[in-house]
mmCIF file of C-alpha atoms in Angstrom:
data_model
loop_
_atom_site.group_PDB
_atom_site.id
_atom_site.type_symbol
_atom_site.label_atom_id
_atom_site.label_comp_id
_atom_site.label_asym_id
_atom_site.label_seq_id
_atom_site.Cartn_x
_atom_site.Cartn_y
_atom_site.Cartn_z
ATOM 1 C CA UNK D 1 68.176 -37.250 21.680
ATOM 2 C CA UNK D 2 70.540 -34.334 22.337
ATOM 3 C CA UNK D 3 69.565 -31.006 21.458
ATOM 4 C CA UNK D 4 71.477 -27.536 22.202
ATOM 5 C CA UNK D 5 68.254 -26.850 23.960
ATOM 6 C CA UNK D 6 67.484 -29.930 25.706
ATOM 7 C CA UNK D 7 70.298 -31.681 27.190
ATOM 8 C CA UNK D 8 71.365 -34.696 29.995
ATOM 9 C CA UNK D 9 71.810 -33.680 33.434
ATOM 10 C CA UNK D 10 75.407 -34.397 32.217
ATOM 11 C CA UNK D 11 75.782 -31.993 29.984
ATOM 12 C CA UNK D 12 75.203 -28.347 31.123
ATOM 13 C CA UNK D 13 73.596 -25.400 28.986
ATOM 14 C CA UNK D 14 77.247 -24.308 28.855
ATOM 15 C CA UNK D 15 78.742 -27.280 27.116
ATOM 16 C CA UNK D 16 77.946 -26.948 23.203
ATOM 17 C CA UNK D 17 77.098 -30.286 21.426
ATOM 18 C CA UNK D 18 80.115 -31.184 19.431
ATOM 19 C CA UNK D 19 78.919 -32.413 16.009
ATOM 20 C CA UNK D 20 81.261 -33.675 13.560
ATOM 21 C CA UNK D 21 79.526 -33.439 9.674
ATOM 22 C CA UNK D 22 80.298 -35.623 6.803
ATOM 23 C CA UNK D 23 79.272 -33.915 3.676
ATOM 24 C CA UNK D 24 78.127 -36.259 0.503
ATOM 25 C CA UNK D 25 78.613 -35.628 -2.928
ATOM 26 C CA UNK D 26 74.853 -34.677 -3.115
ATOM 27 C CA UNK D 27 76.286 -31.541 -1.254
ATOM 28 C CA UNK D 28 78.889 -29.944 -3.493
ATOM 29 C CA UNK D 29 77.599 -30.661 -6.983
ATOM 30 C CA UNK D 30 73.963 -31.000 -8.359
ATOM 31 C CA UNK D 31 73.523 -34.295 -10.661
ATOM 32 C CA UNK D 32 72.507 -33.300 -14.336
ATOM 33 C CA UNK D 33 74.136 -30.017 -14.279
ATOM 34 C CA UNK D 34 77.547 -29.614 -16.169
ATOM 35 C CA UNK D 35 80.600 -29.658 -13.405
ATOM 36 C CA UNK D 36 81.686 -26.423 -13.756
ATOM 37 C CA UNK D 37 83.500 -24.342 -10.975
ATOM 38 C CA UNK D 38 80.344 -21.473 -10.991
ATOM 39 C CA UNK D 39 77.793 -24.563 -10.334
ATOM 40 C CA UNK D 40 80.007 -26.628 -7.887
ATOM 41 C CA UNK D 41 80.390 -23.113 -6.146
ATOM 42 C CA UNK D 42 76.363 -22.645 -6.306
ATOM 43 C CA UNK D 43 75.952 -25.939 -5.050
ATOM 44 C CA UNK D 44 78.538 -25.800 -1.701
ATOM 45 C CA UNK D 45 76.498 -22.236 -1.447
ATOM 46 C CA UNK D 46 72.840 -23.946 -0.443
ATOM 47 C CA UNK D 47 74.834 -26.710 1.220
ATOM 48 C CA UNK D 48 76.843 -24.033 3.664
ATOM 49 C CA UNK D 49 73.023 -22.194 4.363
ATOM 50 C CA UNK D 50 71.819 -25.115 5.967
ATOM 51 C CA UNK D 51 74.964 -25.967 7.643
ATOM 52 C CA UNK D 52 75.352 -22.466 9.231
ATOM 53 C CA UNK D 53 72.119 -22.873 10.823
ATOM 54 C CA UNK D 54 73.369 -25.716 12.812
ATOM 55 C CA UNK D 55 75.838 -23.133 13.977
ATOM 56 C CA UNK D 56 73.039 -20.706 14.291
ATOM 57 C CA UNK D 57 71.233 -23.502 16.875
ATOM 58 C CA UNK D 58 74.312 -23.658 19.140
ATOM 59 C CA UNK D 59 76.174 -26.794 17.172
ATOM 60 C CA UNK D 60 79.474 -26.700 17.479
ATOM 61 C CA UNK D 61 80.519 -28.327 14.096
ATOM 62 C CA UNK D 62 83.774 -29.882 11.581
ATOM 63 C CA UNK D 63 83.237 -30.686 8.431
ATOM 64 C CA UNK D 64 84.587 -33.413 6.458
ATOM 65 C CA UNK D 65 83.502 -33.534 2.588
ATOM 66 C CA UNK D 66 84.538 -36.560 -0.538
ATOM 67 C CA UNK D 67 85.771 -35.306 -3.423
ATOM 68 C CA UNK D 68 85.164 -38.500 -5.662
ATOM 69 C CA UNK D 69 84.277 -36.614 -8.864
ATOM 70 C CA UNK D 70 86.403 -33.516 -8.198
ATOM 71 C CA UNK D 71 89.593 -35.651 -7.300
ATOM 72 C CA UNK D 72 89.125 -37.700 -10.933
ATOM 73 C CA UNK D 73 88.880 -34.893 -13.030
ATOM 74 C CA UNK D 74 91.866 -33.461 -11.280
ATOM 75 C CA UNK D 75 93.397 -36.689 -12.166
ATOM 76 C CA UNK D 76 92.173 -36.643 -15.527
ATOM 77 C CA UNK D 77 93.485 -33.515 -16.455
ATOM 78 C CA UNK D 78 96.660 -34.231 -15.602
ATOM 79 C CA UNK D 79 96.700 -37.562 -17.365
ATOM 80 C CA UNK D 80 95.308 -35.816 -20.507
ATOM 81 C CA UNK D 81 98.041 -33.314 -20.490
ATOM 82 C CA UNK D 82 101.018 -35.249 -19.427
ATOM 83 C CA UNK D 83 102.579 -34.801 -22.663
ATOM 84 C CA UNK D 84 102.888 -31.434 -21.944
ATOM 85 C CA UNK D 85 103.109 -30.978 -18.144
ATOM 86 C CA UNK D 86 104.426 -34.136 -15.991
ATOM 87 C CA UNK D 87 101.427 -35.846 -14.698
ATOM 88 C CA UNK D 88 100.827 -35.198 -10.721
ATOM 89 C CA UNK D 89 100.780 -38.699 -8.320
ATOM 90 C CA UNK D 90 96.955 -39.356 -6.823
ATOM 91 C CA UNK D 91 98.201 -37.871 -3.424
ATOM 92 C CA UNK D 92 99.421 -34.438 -4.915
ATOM 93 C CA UNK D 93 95.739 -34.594 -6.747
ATOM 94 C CA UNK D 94 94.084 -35.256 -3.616
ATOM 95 C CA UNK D 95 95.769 -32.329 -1.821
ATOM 96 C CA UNK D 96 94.594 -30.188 -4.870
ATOM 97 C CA UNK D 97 90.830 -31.672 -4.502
ATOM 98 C CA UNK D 98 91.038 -30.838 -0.702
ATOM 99 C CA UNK D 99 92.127 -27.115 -1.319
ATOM 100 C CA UNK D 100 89.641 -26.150 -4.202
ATOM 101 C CA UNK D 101 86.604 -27.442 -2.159
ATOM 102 C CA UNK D 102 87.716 -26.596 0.698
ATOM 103 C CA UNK D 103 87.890 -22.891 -0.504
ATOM 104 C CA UNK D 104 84.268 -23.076 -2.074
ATOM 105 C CA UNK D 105 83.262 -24.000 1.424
ATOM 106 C CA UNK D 106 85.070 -21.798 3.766
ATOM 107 C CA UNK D 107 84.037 -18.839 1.669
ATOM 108 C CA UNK D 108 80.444 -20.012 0.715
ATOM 109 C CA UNK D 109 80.282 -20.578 4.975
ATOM 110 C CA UNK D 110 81.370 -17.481 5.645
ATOM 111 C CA UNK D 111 79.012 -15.834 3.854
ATOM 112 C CA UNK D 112 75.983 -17.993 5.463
ATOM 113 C CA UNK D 113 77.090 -17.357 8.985
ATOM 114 C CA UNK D 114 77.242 -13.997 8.584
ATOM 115 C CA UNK D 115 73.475 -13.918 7.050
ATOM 116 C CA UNK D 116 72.690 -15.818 10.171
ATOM 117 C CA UNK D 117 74.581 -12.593 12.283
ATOM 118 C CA UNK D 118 77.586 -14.606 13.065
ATOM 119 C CA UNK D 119 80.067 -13.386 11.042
ATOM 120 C CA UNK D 120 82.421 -13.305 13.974
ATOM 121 C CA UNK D 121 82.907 -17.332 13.503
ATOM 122 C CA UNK D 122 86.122 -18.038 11.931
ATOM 123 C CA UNK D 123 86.394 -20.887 8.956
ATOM 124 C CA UNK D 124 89.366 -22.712 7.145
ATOM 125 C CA UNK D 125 89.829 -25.182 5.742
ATOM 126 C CA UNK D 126 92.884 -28.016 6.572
ATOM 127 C CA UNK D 127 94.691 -29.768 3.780
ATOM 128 C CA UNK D 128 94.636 -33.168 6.018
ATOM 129 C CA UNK D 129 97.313 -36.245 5.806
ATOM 130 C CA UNK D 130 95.610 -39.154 7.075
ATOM 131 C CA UNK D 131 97.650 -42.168 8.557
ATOM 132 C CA UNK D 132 97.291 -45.418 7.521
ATOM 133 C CA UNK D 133 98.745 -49.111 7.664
ATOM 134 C CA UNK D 134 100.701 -50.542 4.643
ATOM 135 C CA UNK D 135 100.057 -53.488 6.078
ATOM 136 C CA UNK D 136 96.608 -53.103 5.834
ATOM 137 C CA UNK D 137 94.598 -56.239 4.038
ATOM 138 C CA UNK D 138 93.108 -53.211 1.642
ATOM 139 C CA UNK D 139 96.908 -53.135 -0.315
ATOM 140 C CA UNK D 140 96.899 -56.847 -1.139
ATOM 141 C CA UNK D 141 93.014 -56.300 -3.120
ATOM 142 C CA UNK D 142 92.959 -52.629 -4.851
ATOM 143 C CA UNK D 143 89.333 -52.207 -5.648
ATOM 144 C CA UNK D 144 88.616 -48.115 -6.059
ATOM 145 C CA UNK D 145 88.290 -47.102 -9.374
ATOM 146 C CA UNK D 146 89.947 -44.106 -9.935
ATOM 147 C CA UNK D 147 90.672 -41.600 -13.195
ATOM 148 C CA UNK D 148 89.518 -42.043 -16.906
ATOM 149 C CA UNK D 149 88.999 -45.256 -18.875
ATOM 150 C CA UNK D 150 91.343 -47.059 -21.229
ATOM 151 C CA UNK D 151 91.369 -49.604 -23.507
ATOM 152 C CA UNK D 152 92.843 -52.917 -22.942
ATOM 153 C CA UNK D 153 95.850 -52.357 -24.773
ATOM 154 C CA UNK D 154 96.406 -49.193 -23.405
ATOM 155 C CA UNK D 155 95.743 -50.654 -19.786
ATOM 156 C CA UNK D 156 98.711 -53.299 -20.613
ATOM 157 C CA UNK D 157 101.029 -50.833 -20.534
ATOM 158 C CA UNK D 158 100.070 -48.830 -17.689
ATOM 159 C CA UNK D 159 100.609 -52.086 -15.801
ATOM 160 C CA UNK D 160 103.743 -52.923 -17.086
ATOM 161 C CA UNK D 161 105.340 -49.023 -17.199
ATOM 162 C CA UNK D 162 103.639 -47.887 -14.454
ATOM 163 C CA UNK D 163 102.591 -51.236 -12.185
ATOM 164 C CA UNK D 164 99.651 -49.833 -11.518
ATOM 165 C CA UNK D 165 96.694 -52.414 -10.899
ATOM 166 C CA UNK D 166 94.139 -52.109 -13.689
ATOM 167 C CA UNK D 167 90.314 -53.725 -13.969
ATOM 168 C CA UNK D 168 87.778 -53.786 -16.617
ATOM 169 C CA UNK D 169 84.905 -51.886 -15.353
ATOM 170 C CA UNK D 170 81.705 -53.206 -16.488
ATOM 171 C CA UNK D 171 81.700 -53.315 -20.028
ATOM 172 C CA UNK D 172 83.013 -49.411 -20.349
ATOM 173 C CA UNK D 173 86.481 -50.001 -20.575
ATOM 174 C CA UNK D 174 89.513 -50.607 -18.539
ATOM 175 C CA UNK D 175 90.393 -48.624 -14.911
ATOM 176 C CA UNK D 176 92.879 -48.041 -12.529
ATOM 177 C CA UNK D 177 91.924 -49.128 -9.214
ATOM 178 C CA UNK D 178 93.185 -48.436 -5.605
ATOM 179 C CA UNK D 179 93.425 -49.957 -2.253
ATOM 180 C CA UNK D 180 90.788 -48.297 0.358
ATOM 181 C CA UNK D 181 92.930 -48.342 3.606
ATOM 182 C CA UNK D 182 91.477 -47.567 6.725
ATOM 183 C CA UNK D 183 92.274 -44.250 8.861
ATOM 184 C CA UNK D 184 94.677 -44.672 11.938
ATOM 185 C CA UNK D 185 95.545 -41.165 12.590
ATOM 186 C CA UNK D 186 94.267 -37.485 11.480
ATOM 187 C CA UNK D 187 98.110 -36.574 11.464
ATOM 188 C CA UNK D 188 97.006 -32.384 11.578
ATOM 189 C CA UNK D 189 94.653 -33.430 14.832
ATOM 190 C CA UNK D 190 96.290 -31.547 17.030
ATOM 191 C CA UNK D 191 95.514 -28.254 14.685
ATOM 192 C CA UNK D 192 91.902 -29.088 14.893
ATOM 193 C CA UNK D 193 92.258 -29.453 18.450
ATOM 194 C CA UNK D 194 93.216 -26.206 19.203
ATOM 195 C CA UNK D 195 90.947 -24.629 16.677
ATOM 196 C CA UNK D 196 88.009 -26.710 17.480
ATOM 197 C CA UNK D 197 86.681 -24.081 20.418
ATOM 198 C CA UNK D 198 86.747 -20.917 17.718
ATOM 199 C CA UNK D 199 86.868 -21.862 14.349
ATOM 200 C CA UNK D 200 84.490 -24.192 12.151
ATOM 201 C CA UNK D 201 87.537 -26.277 10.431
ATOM 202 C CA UNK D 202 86.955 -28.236 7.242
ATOM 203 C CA UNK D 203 89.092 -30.832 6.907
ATOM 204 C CA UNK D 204 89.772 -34.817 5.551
ATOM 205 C CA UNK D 205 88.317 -34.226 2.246
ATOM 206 C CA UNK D 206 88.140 -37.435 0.321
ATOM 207 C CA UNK D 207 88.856 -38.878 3.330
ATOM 208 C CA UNK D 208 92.233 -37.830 4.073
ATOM 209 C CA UNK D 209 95.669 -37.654 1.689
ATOM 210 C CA UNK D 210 96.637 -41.051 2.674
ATOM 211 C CA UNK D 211 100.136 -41.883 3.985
ATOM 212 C CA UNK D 212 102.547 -43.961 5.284
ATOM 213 C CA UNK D 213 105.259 -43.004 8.094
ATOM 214 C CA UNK D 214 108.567 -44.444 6.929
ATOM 215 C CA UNK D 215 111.434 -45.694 8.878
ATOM 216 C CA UNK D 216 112.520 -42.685 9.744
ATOM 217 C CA UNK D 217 109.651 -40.843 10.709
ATOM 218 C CA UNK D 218 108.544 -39.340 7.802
ATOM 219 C CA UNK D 219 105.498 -39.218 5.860
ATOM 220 C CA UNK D 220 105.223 -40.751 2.254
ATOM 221 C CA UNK D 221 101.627 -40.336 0.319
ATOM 222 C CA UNK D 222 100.771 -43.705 -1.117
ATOM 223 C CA UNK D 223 98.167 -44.363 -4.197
ATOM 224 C CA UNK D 224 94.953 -45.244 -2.352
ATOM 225 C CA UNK D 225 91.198 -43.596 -1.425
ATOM 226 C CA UNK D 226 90.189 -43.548 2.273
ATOM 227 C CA UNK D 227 86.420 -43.469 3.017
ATOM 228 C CA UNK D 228 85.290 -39.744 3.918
ATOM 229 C CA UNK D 229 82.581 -41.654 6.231
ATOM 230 C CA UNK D 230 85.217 -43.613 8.344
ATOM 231 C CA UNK D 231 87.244 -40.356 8.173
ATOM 232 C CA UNK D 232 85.164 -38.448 9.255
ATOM 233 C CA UNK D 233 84.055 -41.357 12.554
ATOM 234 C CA UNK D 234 87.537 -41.148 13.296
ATOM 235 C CA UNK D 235 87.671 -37.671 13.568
ATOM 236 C CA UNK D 236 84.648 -37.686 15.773
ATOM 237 C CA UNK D 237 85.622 -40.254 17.625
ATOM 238 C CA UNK D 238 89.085 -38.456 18.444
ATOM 239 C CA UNK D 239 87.598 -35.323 19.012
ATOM 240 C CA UNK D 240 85.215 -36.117 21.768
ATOM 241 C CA UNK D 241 82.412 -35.382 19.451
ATOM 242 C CA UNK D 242 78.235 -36.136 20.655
ATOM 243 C CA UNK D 243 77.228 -37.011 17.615
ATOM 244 C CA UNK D 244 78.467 -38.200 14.226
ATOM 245 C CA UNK D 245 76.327 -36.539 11.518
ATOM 246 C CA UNK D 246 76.650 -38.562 8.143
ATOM 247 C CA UNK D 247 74.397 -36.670 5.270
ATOM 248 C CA UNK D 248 73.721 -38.225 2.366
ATOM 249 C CA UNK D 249 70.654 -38.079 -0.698
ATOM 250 C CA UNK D 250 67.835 -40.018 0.947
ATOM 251 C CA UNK D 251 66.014 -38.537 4.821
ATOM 252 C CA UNK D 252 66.347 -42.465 6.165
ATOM 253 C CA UNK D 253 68.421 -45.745 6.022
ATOM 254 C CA UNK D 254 65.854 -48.325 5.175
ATOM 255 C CA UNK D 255 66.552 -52.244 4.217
ATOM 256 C CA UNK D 256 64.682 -53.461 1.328
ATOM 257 C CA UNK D 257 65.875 -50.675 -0.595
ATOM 258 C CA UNK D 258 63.846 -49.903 -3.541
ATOM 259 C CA UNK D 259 61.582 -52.807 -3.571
ATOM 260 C CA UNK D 260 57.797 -52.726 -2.315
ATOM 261 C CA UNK D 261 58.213 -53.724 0.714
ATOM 262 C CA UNK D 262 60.754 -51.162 1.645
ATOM 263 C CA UNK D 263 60.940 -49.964 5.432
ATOM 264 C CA UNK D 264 62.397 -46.596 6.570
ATOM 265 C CA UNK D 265 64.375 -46.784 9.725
ATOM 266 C CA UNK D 266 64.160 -43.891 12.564
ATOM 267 C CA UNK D 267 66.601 -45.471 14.527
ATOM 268 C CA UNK D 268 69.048 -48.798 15.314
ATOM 269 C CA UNK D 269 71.180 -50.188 17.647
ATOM 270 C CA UNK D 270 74.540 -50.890 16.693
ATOM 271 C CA UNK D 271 73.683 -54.806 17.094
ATOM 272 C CA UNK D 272 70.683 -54.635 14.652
ATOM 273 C CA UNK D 273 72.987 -52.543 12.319
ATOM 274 C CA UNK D 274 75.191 -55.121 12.100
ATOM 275 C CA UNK D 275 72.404 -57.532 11.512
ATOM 276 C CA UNK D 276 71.293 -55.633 8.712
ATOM 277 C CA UNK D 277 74.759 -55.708 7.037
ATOM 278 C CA UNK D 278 75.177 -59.352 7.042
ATOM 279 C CA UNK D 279 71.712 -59.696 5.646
ATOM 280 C CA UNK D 280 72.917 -57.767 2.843
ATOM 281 C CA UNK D 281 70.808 -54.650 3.051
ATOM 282 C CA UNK D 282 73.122 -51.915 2.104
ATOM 283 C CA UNK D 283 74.967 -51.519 -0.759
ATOM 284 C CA UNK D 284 79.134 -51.350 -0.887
ATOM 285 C CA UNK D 285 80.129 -47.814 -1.999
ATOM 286 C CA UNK D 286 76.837 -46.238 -0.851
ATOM 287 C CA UNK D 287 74.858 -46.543 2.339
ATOM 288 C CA UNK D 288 77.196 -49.640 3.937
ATOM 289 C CA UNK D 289 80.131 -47.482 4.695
ATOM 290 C CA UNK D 290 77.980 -44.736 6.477
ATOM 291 C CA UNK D 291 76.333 -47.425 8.451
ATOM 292 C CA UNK D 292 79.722 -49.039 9.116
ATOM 293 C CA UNK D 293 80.999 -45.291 10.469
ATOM 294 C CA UNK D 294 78.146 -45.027 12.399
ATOM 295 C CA UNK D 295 78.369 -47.966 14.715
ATOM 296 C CA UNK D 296 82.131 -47.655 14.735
ATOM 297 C CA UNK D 297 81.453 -44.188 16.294
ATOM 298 C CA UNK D 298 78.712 -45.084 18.450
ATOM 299 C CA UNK D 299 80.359 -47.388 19.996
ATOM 300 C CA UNK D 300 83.856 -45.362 20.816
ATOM 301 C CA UNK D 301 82.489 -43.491 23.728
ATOM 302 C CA UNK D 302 79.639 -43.508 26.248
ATOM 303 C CA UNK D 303 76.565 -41.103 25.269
ATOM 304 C CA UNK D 304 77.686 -41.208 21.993
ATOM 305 C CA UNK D 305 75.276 -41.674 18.792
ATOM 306 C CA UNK D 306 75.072 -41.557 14.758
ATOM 307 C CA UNK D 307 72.548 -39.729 12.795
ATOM 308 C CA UNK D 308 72.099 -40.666 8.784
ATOM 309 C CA UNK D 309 69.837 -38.628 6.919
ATOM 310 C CA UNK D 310 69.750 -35.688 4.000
ATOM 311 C CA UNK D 311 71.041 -32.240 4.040
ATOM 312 C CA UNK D 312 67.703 -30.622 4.044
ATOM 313 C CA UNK D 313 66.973 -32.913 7.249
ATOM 314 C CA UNK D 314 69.945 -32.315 8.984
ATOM 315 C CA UNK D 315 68.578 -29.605 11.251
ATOM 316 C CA UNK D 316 65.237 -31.652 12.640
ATOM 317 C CA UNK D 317 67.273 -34.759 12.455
ATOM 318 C CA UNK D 318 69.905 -33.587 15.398
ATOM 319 C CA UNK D 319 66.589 -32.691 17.287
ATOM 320 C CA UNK D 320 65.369 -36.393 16.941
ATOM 321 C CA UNK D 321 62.046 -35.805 14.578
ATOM 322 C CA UNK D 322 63.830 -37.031 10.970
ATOM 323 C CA UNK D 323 66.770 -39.280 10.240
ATOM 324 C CA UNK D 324 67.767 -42.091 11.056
ATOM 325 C CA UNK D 325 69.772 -42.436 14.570
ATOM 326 C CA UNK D 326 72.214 -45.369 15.261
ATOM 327 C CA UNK D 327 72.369 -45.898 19.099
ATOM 328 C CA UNK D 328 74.222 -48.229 21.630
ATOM 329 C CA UNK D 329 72.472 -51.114 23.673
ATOM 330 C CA UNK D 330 71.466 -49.335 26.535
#
């Protein structure tokens, strides 16, 4: 396990471990308290204090973040009030998630780096437009919920005004849902790029705006949610990245989840990751995808490895004593 202490004869005390972090929701908003901007903001605070001290240990580190709850009060707002302001499309409201948490972060991380005595680190944060295929089998079965509730009635004529693709949501009413694409391209890459060797960038909230390019060349946001967790793999991947650090609520993966005979996992190769999958062990929406960015990553470069595991772990798990680590074969 890689450490900015202890490193392969490959990798010299003056080459920085590249770490690219996906934040949970866990980290920008505390369950049971009201989602206010002053908590959110308290929240992102404790999350950016553990973060900096991965900067603090010699990390060099992105940061990619969801925005599931933020984005669908956005949305909800401007649904509620679109008889007196036009409504905004789900693209424009995931640009607006990206800059409000984005801004709680970048200042919040400021402020921890500089209690850690490097204020001299630069942060922003990147409203990101995230390529992906129409074509892509996602379009043809829209299953992300997304936005308030509506009655059936009311659902009938979003579908026929609007065409948008509505599903009753287990027993609480009626939903939009939208297609969950997969990332092709980070289409501001090149931005991080330069940045990456003097700024900590935050960027791909929610995943990414999602967008097509049109015949011409241009860019067109479409209606649809891309994982954070596959964003955020692709970003590593791209990058050149070590390690792929996916936090989340629990320290470990485990299969079993939940029942008595429950086993925590300190590591897995990509093969018995897989295994696990098509046994069934992790849950759609929840652990699968982070397992399914992991050994995507893992396996898109040589040396290259996953670690899943909580935000107060995230320090000890990079040093190989908590987590759980996703590795290749060999």
């Amino acid at each position: 396990m890689l450490s900015c202490e202890s490193k392969t004869s490959d990798q010299s005390a003056h080459k920085p471990v590249k770490v690219v972090v996906a934040l949970g929701g866990n980290a920008l908003e505390e369950k049971g308290k009201e989602s206010t901007a002053e908590n959110q903001r308290n929240t992102v605070s404790r999350t950016c204090r553990l973060l900096a001290k991965l900067s603090a240990a010699g990390y060099e580190i992105a940061i990619v973040h969801g925005n599931g709850p933020q984005v669908g009060r956005i949305l909800l707002a401007s649904e509620t009030a679109h008889n007196v302001t036009p409504a905004m499309p789900f693209d424009v409201c995931g640009a607006m998630s990206q800059g409000y948490i984005g801004y709680h972060i970048q200042q919040a991380m400021r402020e921890a780096l500089q209690q850690e005595g490097r204020s001299n680190i630069p942060v922003v944060s990147l409203v990101t437009q995230v390529l992906v295929d129409p074509d892509d089998p996602a379009f043809q079965r829209p299953e992300k919920p997304i936005g308030i509730f509506y009655t059936k009635e009311e659902a009938e004529v979003l579908k026929k005004e609007k065409g948008y693709t509505m599903r009753e949501d287990a027993g609480r009413g009626w939903r939009r849902v939208v297609a969950s694409p997969k990332p092709v391209e980070i289409v501001e890459f090149e931005t991080l790029k330069r940045l990456w060797d003097s700024t900590i960038v935050i960027l791909c909230g929610g995943g990414g705006i999602p967008v097509v390019r049109k015949a011409d060349g241009s860019l067109q946001g479409v209606p649809a949610v891309i994982d954070k967790d596959l964003a955020a793999a692709k970003v590593a991947e791209e990058i050149g990245a070590d390690i792929l650090l996916i936090l989340t609520e629990v320290d470990q993966v485990a299969v079993n989840f939940g029942r008595p005979d429950q086993q925590d996992l300190g590591s897995m190769t990509c093969e018995e990751a897989e295994i696990y999958i098509d046994e069934g062990h992790f849950a759609p929406g929840s652990m699968l995808p982070k397992v399914q960015a992991a050994v995507q990553f893992t396996r898109s470069g040589e040396g290259r490895h996953a670690v899943i595991t909580s935000l107060a772990q995230a320090v000890d798990a990079l040093q190989g004593t908590a987590g759980t680590r996703i590795l290749s074969a060999e």
